mmCIF file of C-alpha atoms in Angstrom:
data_model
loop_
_atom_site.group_PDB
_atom_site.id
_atom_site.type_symbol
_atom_site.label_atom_id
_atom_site.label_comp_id
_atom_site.label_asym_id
_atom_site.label_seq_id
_atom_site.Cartn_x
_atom_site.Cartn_y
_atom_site.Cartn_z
ATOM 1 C CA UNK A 20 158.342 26.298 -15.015
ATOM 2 C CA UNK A 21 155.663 26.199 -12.336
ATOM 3 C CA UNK A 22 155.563 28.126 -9.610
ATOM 4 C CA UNK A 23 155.657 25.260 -7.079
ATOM 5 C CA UNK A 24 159.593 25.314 -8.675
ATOM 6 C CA UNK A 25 159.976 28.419 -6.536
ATOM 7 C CA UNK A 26 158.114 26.580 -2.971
ATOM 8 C CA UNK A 27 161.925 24.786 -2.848
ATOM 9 C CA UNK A 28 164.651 26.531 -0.427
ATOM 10 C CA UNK A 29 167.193 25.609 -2.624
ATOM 11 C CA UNK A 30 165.253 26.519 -6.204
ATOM 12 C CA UNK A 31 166.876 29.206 -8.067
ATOM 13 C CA UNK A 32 166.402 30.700 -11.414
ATOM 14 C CA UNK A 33 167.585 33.631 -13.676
ATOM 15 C CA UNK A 34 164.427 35.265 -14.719
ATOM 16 C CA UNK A 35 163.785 39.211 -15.454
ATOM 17 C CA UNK A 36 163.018 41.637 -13.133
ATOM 18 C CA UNK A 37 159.400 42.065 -14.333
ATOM 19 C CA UNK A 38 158.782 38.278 -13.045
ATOM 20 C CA UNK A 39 160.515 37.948 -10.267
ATOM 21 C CA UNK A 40 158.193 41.315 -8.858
ATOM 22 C CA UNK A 41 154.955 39.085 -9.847
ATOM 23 C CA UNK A 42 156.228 36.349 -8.166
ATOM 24 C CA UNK A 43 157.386 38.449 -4.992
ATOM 25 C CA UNK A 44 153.464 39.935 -5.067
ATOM 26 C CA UNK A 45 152.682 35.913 -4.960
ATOM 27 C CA UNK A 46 155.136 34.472 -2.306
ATOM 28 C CA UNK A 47 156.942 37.163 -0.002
ATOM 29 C CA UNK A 48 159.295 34.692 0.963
ATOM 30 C CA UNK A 49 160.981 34.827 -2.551
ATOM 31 C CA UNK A 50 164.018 37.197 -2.609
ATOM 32 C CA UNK A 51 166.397 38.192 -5.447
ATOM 33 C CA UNK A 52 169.835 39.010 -6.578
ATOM 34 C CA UNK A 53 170.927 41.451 -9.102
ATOM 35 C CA UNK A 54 174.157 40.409 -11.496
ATOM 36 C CA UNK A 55 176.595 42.669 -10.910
ATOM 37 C CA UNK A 56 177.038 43.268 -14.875
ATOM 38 C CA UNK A 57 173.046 42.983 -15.445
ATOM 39 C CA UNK A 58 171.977 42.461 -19.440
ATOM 40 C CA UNK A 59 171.409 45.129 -21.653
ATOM 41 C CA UNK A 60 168.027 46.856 -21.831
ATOM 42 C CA UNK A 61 165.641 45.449 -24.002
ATOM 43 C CA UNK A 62 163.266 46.924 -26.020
ATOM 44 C CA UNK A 63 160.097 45.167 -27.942
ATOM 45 C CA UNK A 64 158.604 46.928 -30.797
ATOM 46 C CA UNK A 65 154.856 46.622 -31.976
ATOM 47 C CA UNK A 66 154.399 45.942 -35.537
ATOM 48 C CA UNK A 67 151.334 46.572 -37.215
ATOM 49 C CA UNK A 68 150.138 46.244 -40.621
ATOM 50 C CA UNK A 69 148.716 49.760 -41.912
ATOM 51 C CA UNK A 70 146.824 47.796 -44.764
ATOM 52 C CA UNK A 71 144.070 46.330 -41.934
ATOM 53 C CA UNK A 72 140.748 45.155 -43.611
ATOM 54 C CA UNK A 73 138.149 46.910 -42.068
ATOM 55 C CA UNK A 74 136.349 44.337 -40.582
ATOM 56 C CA UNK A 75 139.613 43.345 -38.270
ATOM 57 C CA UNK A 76 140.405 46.974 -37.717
ATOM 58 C CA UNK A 77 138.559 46.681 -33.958
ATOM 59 C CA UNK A 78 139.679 43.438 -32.772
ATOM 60 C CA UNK A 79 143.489 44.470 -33.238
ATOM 61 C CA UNK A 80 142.572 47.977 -31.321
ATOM 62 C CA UNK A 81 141.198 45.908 -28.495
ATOM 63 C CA UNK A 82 143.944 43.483 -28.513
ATOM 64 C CA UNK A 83 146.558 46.601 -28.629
ATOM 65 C CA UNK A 84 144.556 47.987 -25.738
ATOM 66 C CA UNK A 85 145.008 45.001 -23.737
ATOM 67 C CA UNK A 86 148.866 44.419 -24.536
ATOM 68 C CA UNK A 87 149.391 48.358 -23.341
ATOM 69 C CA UNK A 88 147.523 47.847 -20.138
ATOM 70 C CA UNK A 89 149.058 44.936 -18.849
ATOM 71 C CA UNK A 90 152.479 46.253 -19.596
ATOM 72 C CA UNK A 91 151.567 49.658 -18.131
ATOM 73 C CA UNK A 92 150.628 47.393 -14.659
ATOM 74 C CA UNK A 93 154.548 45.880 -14.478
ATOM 75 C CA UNK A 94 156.605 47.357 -12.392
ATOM 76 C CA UNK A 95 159.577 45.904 -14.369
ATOM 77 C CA UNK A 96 158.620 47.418 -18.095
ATOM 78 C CA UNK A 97 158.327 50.869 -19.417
ATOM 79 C CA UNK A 98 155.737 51.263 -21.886
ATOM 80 C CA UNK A 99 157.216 53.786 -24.242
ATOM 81 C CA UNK A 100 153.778 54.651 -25.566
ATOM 82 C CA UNK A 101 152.016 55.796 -23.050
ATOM 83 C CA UNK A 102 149.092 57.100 -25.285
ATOM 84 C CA UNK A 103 148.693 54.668 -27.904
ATOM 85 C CA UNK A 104 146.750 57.650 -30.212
ATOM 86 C CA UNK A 105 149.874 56.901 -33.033
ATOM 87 C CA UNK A 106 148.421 52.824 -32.528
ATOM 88 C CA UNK A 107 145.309 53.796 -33.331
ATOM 89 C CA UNK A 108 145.718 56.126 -35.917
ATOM 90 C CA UNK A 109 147.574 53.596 -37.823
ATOM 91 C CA UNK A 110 144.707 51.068 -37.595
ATOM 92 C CA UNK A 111 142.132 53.742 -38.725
#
């Protein structure tokens, strides 16, 4: 959906938390409303395959790296590993 969908009065969507704080940084006219029986926390797990071929070994550290710093900046998400040593160690 674009985000002209949310220039509307009437426009309404159910999004998470973690977007609808983006899109409040973007347009402070855009308020929420919290369910009163909200979802169940969710949790997303990183998979990576110990067997790496050397020669990808660094661009999957860099892309890791990149993944954990834009959760760490979302107000919405807790990044469960804050130092990704057991990430890299696996890659290694």
């Amino acid at each position: 959906m674009p985000l002209s969908y949310f220039d509307e009065v009437d426009n309404w969507s159910i999004i998470p938390m973690s977007l609808a704080n983006k899109l409040m940084k973007l347009n402070p006219s855009i308020t929420y409303s919290l369910f009163d029986n909200p979802p169940p926390q969710r949790m997303i797990y990183l998979l990576i395959n110990p067997y790496l071929k050397p020669d990808i070994q660094e661009a999957i550290q860099i892309f890791v790296d990149e993944i954990v710093s834009e959760l760490e900046k979302n107000d919405g998400l807790t990044v469960l590993i804050k130092n990704h040593e057991k990430v890299q160690n696996l890659i290694k």
